[in-house]
Amino acid sequence: MIVTLNWLKDFVDIDVSPEKLAELLTNSGNEVEEIIYQDKYLKNVVVGKILKIEQHPNAEKLVVCQVDIGTKVTQIITAAKNVFEGAIVPVSLAGANLANGIHIEDSKLRGLDSFGMFCSIEELGVTDYDGEKDGIMILDNDLVPGTEIAKALMMDDVIFDVNVTANRPDCMSIIGIAREVSALTGKPLKEQNLYYETNNENVSDYVSVEVENTELCPRYMATALKDVKLEKSPKWLRARLVAVGIKPICNIVDITNYVLMEYGQPMHAFDHKYLGGKKIIVRNAKKGESLKVLNQNTYDLDEKMLCICDANGPSVIAGIIGGTYSSIQEDTKTVVFESAAFERASIRRTSRRIGVRTDSTARFEKGVDVGSPEYGMKRALNLVYELKAGTIVSGVIDTVKEQPKNRDLEFSLNRIFKLLGIRVENDKVLNILNNLGIKSKIDGDKLFCNVPVFRSDIENDADIAEEIIRMYGYGVYDSIETAPLSSASVTVGKHDKVLLLARNLKYELCDYGYFEAVNFSICSDDVKDKLLINPEDKMYNMIKIANPISEDLGYVRTSMANGMFLTVARNLARKNSGFKLFEVGRVYIPKSLPLTELPDEINMLSLCSVDPKDDFFVLKGIMENLLRDFEFEYKLEYSKLPYLHPGISADVIDINTNVKVASFGQVHPKVCKNFDLPEKTFYGEVNLDALAALKEKTHSVKALSKFPIVERDLAIVCDESLTVDTIIGCVKKSCGNLYYGAKVFDIYRSAELGENKKSVAFNFQLQSYDKTLTDDEINQVVKKVLKDLQYKTGAVLR
């Protein structure tokens, strides 16, 4: 939100510096991202009047000008073609630093002194100018020589770029920021005079209004102007619009833009002669309708889009952009003003659908309260009256679903002070809230607040406590002292165990060539279908967000996979290839829906690779390395994650607790298709909370055995479903203290082995610390290995 200091002063007296004002706003929750001084490049530039022009004696293309700059007559040499005697021009004197980077000093040109330079609009950084763009800027004749150019051009304001939070749409206006300044400085908000006069005609003779969808348009106001005089707006109004980044067009259009910035109320001005049937119909578009709009594009409309129509069809895409003939034309004589409130989700959805965003869209998306159209219309008509831009027809059509009403709320002061941790004097509480527009009174412990319509964010005592403390702590009172808690004690700082683990795993993954990704923890409802999650899975039940920023981001994620797959697909679409990504974040698993208690928040690590050199075994090796520092026995089972390939994936299960610590494998082919991923996409995830709960591995050393290692090879026939991990685990247990190592070196399948059977050949090693093993002792171990394998897995010697 762009606001200016002089504009704010129309609403509240400000006696602090711009820097201090920016600090107050930032500390109270409205961050000022930038302060811009309009006159930054206008220092030492004044208004001058050319008194006399003579040819330079030593240069054919130069002329010597005698210029009145108020305090004296000075000499300036120029090559400009458009200067003339009597012209009022901007003169930059020695020491000026202009917008295009030129530094001005007195100089000699072909033997004659020149004490400054005439300036063009480019050199001054001026945008609102109707004269010749290439030559010297010619100013209005009524300007007095010697006047600072910043004041002459009304470019002496200070501009603040304020970052307004999503819950404060009321601050998307000059008056909204002014309320904040009023409370911060303790200065009352000035009453605004919105007076205007009308003729004796009735607006219903000019236009009728019908609202078919009051859910998407809870309020629509309209009135008419006749005998409209389209002309250039006065300098003060144009200067303010330019300061906030809006190009002046003509008085009627400028009035609607002025109201947009001052009151945060988007408006539209219809040319009455193009209003078919002299009626306005607010309805959803019909199938097959289209509209050519002001940006010269034509958009196909659908039944979900709200439109402002006349008897002939759509004229405006509601809250976004007007049709070609819905706006003011050069010959417009009669105008219909619109001031309305639209449902924000509808505007956001339509804006995304057609790919158009305007200043009006930005306001409607954040929310325009139902009371705003009335104030916006009054201010627009007040400006029409003040500027004598036309005759205002009597009456305003007001179609409203429900009349806006302030809310009366009651709070406990003790409860508020308990939330704050301090007590605030009653008179200061009242002063803060009243300056914010929340009319309040106190009776004992009770605080009675009349919350205005524009403060939809105020719902409970925590909200009121926030309003009090941000003004009391940072505003005019600045009354919060830094002090330690009464029961505090000095503690030694340390990293959270999960965060420390995550950091270490990040470093390790970077060593493996992975790059970190940061994805949204919110997602759309169709994630469940794209990831093949069935209703019985705990990941199926996702928490719906009450106030989502968009329809596509309306739920809290229960899996890391969606965000990762979308990021991978987006990079692939941009011709990146062969990359590997990881993310650390949280998933949110509700215990039940609707929520009756907080969900389980689980810290997770996810990783994904589309590197053609990677396969299942590379990913398995990475997972084993990530888990190697923890003291636990685990087994591998075919993964039950629905978005992993059922035959090329594994879950890592803690044998002692039966808790799943990690999963990894190739992504399911259907999921790859749903996300436009290559077939050979590999994905894994680690439960960081489960991993951090495990005991870290302690490493012990012992002397090497003096006795030889004995090796034996065995080949067994077993079920296809039997994993190598199970076989090795059984061998290790059977060998006991003599076990040194084991590995599989061959897996063979054939029809002779039988259906769903395979042959697994493995080598295992034995060693004793006490003696050299005899053949009998070795054979006894081999027999025990075979017996245990048959008993526990059904495997037999091949």
Coordinates of N, CA and C in Angstrom, one line a residue, residues 76-210:
I76 N 22.6 31.5 -18.4 CA 22.6 30.1 -18.7 C 22.7 29.9 -20.2
I77 N 23.7 29.0 -20.6 CA 23.8 28.7 -22.0 C 23.2 27.4 -22.3
T78 N 22.5 27.3 -23.4 CA 21.7 26.1 -23.7 C 21.7 25.9 -25.2
A79 N 21.5 24.6 -25.6 CA 21.3 24.2 -27.0 C 19.9 23.9 -27.3
A80 N 19.0 24.0 -26.3 CA 17.6 23.6 -26.5 C 16.9 24.4 -27.6
K81 N 16.1 23.8 -28.3 CA 15.4 24.5 -29.5 C 14.1 25.1 -29.1
N82 N 13.5 24.6 -27.9 CA 12.1 25.1 -27.6 C 12.0 26.2 -26.6
V83 N 13.2 26.8 -26.2 CA 13.1 28.0 -25.3 C 12.8 29.3 -26.0
F84 N 12.2 30.2 -25.3 CA 11.8 31.5 -25.9 C 11.8 32.5 -24.8
E85 N 11.9 33.8 -25.1 CA 11.8 34.8 -24.1 C 10.4 34.9 -23.5
G86 N 10.4 34.9 -22.1 CA 9.2 34.9 -21.4 C 8.8 33.5 -20.9
A87 N 9.6 32.5 -21.4 CA 9.3 31.1 -20.9 C 9.6 30.9 -19.5
I88 N 8.7 30.1 -18.8 CA 8.9 29.7 -17.4 C 9.5 28.3 -17.4
V89 N 10.7 28.1 -16.9 CA 11.4 26.8 -17.0 C 12.0 26.4 -15.7
P90 N 12.3 25.1 -15.5 CA 13.1 24.7 -14.4 C 14.6 24.9 -14.6
V91 N 15.2 25.5 -13.5 CA 16.6 25.8 -13.6 C 17.4 25.0 -12.5
S92 N 18.3 24.2 -12.9 CA 19.1 23.5 -11.9 C 20.4 24.3 -11.7
L93 N 20.7 24.6 -10.4 CA 21.8 25.4 -10.1 C 23.0 24.5 -9.6
A94 N 24.1 25.1 -9.4 CA 25.3 24.4 -8.9 C 25.0 23.6 -7.7
G95 N 25.4 22.3 -7.7 CA 25.2 21.4 -6.5 C 24.0 20.5 -6.7
A96 N 23.2 20.7 -7.8 CA 22.0 19.8 -8.0 C 22.5 18.5 -8.5
N97 N 21.8 17.4 -8.0 CA 22.0 16.1 -8.5 C 20.7 15.6 -9.1
L98 N 20.6 15.5 -10.4 CA 19.4 15.2 -11.1 C 19.0 13.7 -11.2
A99 N 17.8 13.4 -11.6 CA 17.3 12.1 -11.6 C 18.0 11.2 -12.6
N100 N 18.5 11.7 -13.6 CA 19.3 10.9 -14.6 C 20.7 10.8 -14.3
G101 N 21.2 11.2 -13.1 CA 22.5 11.1 -12.7 C 23.5 12.2 -13.0
I102 N 23.0 13.3 -13.6 CA 23.8 14.4 -13.9 C 24.0 15.3 -12.6
H103 N 25.3 15.7 -12.4 CA 25.6 16.6 -11.3 C 25.9 18.0 -11.9
I104 N 25.3 19.0 -11.4 CA 25.4 20.4 -12.0 C 26.5 21.2 -11.2
E105 N 27.4 21.8 -12.0 CA 28.3 22.7 -11.6 C 28.4 23.9 -12.5
D106 N 28.8 25.1 -12.0 CA 29.1 26.2 -12.9 C 30.2 25.8 -13.9
S107 N 30.0 26.3 -15.1 CA 31.0 25.9 -16.1 C 31.2 27.0 -17.2
K108 N 32.1 26.8 -18.1 CA 32.3 27.7 -19.2 C 32.0 26.9 -20.5
L109 N 31.2 27.5 -21.4 CA 30.9 26.9 -22.6 C 31.3 27.8 -23.7
R110 N 32.4 27.4 -24.5 CA 32.9 28.2 -25.6 C 33.3 29.6 -25.1
G111 N 33.9 29.7 -23.9 CA 34.5 31.0 -23.4 C 33.5 31.8 -22.6
L112 N 32.2 31.4 -22.5 CA 31.3 32.2 -21.7 C 30.8 31.4 -20.5
D113 N 30.5 32.1 -19.4 CA 30.1 31.4 -18.1 C 28.6 30.9 -18.3
S114 N 28.4 29.8 -17.7 CA 27.0 29.3 -17.6 C 26.8 28.8 -16.2
F115 N 25.8 29.4 -15.5 CA 25.6 29.2 -14.1 C 24.4 28.3 -13.8
G116 N 24.4 27.1 -14.4 CA 23.3 26.2 -14.2 C 22.9 25.6 -15.5
M117 N 21.7 25.0 -15.5 CA 21.2 24.3 -16.7 C 19.7 24.2 -16.7
F118 N 19.0 24.4 -17.9 CA 17.6 24.2 -18.0 C 17.4 22.6 -17.9
C119 N 16.2 22.2 -17.5 CA 15.9 20.8 -17.3 C 14.8 20.3 -18.1
S120 N 14.9 19.0 -18.5 CA 13.8 18.3 -19.2 C 13.0 17.5 -18.2
I121 N 11.9 16.9 -18.6 CA 11.2 16.1 -17.6 C 11.9 14.8 -17.2
E122 N 12.8 14.3 -18.1 CA 13.6 13.1 -17.8 C 14.6 13.5 -16.7
E123 N 15.2 14.6 -16.8 CA 16.2 15.0 -15.8 C 15.6 15.3 -14.5
L124 N 14.3 15.7 -14.4 CA 13.7 15.9 -13.2 C 12.9 14.7 -12.6
G125 N 12.7 13.7 -13.5 CA 12.0 12.5 -13.0 C 10.5 12.8 -13.0
V126 N 10.0 13.7 -13.9 CA 8.6 14.0 -13.9 C 7.8 13.1 -14.9
T127 N 6.6 12.6 -14.5 CA 5.9 11.8 -15.3 C 4.6 12.4 -15.8
D128 N 4.0 13.3 -15.0 CA 2.7 14.0 -15.4 C 3.0 15.3 -16.1
Y129 N 3.1 15.3 -17.4 CA 3.4 16.5 -18.2 C 2.9 16.3 -19.6
D130 N 2.1 17.3 -20.0 CA 1.4 17.2 -21.3 C 2.2 17.9 -22.4
G131 N 3.3 18.6 -22.1 CA 4.0 19.3 -23.1 C 5.0 18.5 -23.9
E132 N 5.9 19.1 -24.5 CA 6.9 18.4 -25.4 C 7.9 17.6 -24.5
K133 N 8.0 16.3 -24.8 CA 8.7 15.4 -24.0 C 10.2 15.5 -24.2
D134 N 10.7 15.9 -25.4 CA 12.1 15.8 -25.7 C 12.9 17.1 -25.4
G135 N 12.2 18.2 -25.3 CA 12.9 19.5 -25.1 C 12.9 19.9 -23.6
I136 N 13.2 21.2 -23.4 CA 13.1 21.7 -22.0 C 11.7 21.7 -21.5
M137 N 11.4 21.5 -20.3 CA 10.1 21.5 -19.7 C 9.6 22.9 -19.6
I138 N 8.5 23.2 -20.2 CA 7.9 24.6 -20.1 C 6.8 24.6 -19.0
L139 N 7.0 25.4 -18.0 CA 6.1 25.4 -16.9 C 5.0 26.4 -17.1
D140 N 4.0 26.4 -16.2 CA 2.8 27.3 -16.2 C 3.3 28.7 -16.0
N141 N 2.7 29.7 -16.7 CA 3.0 31.1 -16.6 C 2.8 31.7 -15.2
D142 N 1.9 31.1 -14.4 CA 1.6 31.7 -13.1 C 2.6 31.4 -12.0
L143 N 3.6 30.6 -12.3 CA 4.6 30.3 -11.3 C 5.6 31.4 -11.1
V144 N 6.0 31.7 -9.9 CA 6.9 32.8 -9.5 C 8.3 32.3 -9.6
P145 N 9.2 33.1 -10.3 CA 10.6 32.8 -10.4 C 11.2 32.7 -9.0
G146 N 12.1 31.7 -8.8 CA 12.8 31.5 -7.5 C 12.1 30.5 -6.6
T147 N 10.8 30.1 -7.0 CA 10.1 29.1 -6.2 C 10.8 27.7 -6.4
E148 N 11.0 27.0 -5.3 CA 11.6 25.6 -5.4 C 10.7 24.8 -6.3
I149 N 11.4 24.1 -7.3 CA 10.6 23.3 -8.3 C 9.8 22.2 -7.7
A150 N 10.3 21.7 -6.5 CA 9.5 20.6 -5.9 C 8.1 21.1 -5.4
K151 N 8.1 22.4 -4.9 CA 6.8 22.9 -4.5 C 6.0 23.4 -5.7
A152 N 6.6 23.9 -6.7 CA 5.9 24.3 -7.9 C 5.2 23.2 -8.6
L153 N 5.9 22.0 -8.6 CA 5.3 20.8 -9.3 C 4.6 19.9 -8.3
M154 N 4.4 20.4 -7.1 CA 3.8 19.6 -6.0 C 4.5 18.2 -5.9
M155 N 5.8 18.2 -5.9 CA 6.6 17.0 -5.7 C 7.4 17.1 -4.5
D156 N 6.8 17.7 -3.4 CA 7.6 17.8 -2.2 C 7.0 16.9 -1.1
D157 N 6.4 15.8 -1.5 CA 5.8 14.9 -0.6 C 6.8 13.7 -0.2
V158 N 6.4 13.0 0.9 CA 7.2 11.8 1.3 C 6.3 10.6 1.1
I159 N 6.8 9.6 0.4 CA 6.0 8.4 0.0 C 6.5 7.2 0.9
F160 N 5.5 6.5 1.4 CA 5.7 5.3 2.3 C 5.2 4.1 1.5
D161 N 6.0 3.1 1.4 CA 5.5 1.8 0.9 C 5.2 0.9 2.1
V162 N 4.0 0.7 2.4 CA 3.6 -0.1 3.6 C 3.1 -1.5 3.2
N163 N 3.7 -2.5 3.9 CA 3.3 -3.9 3.7 C 2.1 -4.2 4.6
V164 N 0.9 -4.3 4.1 CA -0.3 -4.5 4.9 C -0.5 -6.0 5.0
T165 N -0.7 -6.4 6.3 CA -1.0 -7.9 6.5 C -2.3 -8.3 6.0
A166 N -2.5 -9.6 5.7 CA -3.7 -10.1 5.1 C -4.9 -9.9 5.9
N167 N -4.8 -9.8 7.2 CA -6.0 -9.7 8.1 C -6.4 -8.3 8.3
R168 N -5.8 -7.3 7.6 CA -6.1 -5.9 7.8 C -6.5 -5.2 6.5
P169 N -7.5 -5.7 5.8 CA -7.9 -5.0 4.5 C -8.3 -3.6 4.7
D170 N -8.7 -3.2 6.0 CA -9.0 -1.8 6.2 C -7.8 -0.9 6.1
C171 N -6.6 -1.4 6.2 CA -5.4 -0.6 6.0 C -5.0 -0.4 4.6
M172 N -5.8 -1.0 3.6 CA -5.5 -0.8 2.2 C -6.1 0.5 1.7
S173 N -5.8 1.6 2.5 CA -6.4 2.9 2.1 C -5.6 4.0 2.9
I174 N -5.7 5.2 2.5 CA -5.1 6.3 3.2 C -5.7 6.5 4.6
I175 N -7.1 6.4 4.6 CA -7.8 6.6 5.9 C -7.5 5.5 6.8
G176 N -7.3 4.3 6.3 CA -7.0 3.1 7.2 C -5.6 3.3 7.9
I177 N -4.6 3.7 7.1 CA -3.3 4.0 7.7 C -3.4 5.2 8.6
A178 N -4.2 6.2 8.3 CA -4.4 7.4 9.1 C -4.9 7.0 10.5
R179 N -5.8 6.0 10.5 CA -6.3 5.6 11.8 C -5.2 5.0 12.7
E180 N -4.3 4.2 12.0 CA -3.2 3.7 12.8 C -2.3 4.8 13.3
V181 N -2.0 5.8 12.4 CA -1.2 6.9 12.8 C -1.8 7.7 14.0
S182 N -3.1 7.9 13.9 CA -3.9 8.6 15.0 C -3.6 7.9 16.3
A183 N -3.8 6.6 16.3 CA -3.6 5.8 17.6 C -2.1 5.8 18.0
L184 N -1.2 5.8 17.1 CA 0.2 5.7 17.4 C 0.7 7.1 18.0
T185 N 0.2 8.2 17.5 CA 0.7 9.5 17.9 C -0.2 10.1 18.9
G186 N -1.4 9.6 19.2 CA -2.3 10.1 20.1 C -3.1 11.3 19.6
K187 N -3.0 11.6 18.3 CA -3.7 12.7 17.7 C -5.0 12.3 17.1
P188 N -6.1 13.0 17.4 CA -7.4 12.5 16.9 C -7.5 12.6 15.4
L189 N -8.4 11.7 14.9 CA -8.7 11.7 13.5 C -9.6 12.8 13.1
K190 N -9.2 13.5 12.0 CA -10.0 14.7 11.6 C -11.3 14.3 11.0
E191 N -12.4 15.0 11.3 CA -13.7 14.8 10.7 C -13.6 15.2 9.2
Q192 N -14.2 14.4 8.3 CA -14.1 14.8 6.9 C -15.4 15.3 6.4
N193 N -15.4 16.4 5.7 CA -16.6 17.1 5.1 C -16.9 16.5 3.8
L194 N -17.9 15.7 3.7 CA -18.3 15.0 2.4 C -19.5 15.6 1.8
Y195 N -19.6 16.9 1.9 CA -20.8 17.7 1.5 C -20.9 17.7 -0.1
Y196 N -22.1 17.6 -0.6 CA -22.3 17.8 -2.0 C -23.8 18.2 -2.2
E197 N -24.1 18.8 -3.4 CA -25.5 19.2 -3.7 C -26.0 18.4 -4.9
T198 N -27.3 18.2 -5.0 CA -27.9 17.5 -6.1 C -28.9 18.3 -6.8
N199 N -29.4 17.9 -7.9 CA -30.5 18.6 -8.6 C -31.8 17.9 -8.1
N200 N -32.9 18.2 -8.8 CA -34.2 17.7 -8.4 C -34.6 16.5 -9.1
E201 N -33.8 16.0 -10.0 CA -34.1 14.8 -10.8 C -33.9 13.6 -9.9
N202 N -34.5 12.4 -10.4 CA -34.4 11.2 -9.6 C -33.5 10.2 -10.3
V203 N -32.6 9.6 -9.6 CA -31.6 8.6 -10.2 C -32.3 7.5 -10.9
S204 N -33.5 7.1 -10.4 CA -34.2 6.0 -11.0 C -34.7 6.3 -12.5
D205 N -34.7 7.6 -12.9 CA -35.0 8.0 -14.2 C -33.8 7.7 -15.2
Y206 N -32.7 7.5 -14.6 CA -31.4 7.3 -15.4 C -31.0 5.8 -15.4
V207 N -31.2 5.1 -14.3 CA -30.7 3.7 -14.3 C -31.5 2.9 -13.2
S208 N -31.6 1.6 -13.5 CA -32.2 0.7 -12.5 C -31.1 -0.4 -12.2
V209 N -31.2 -0.9 -11.0 CA -30.2 -1.9 -10.5 C -30.9 -3.2 -10.1
E210 N -30.5 -4.3 -10.5 CA -31.0 -5.6 -10.1 C -29.8 -6.5 -9.7

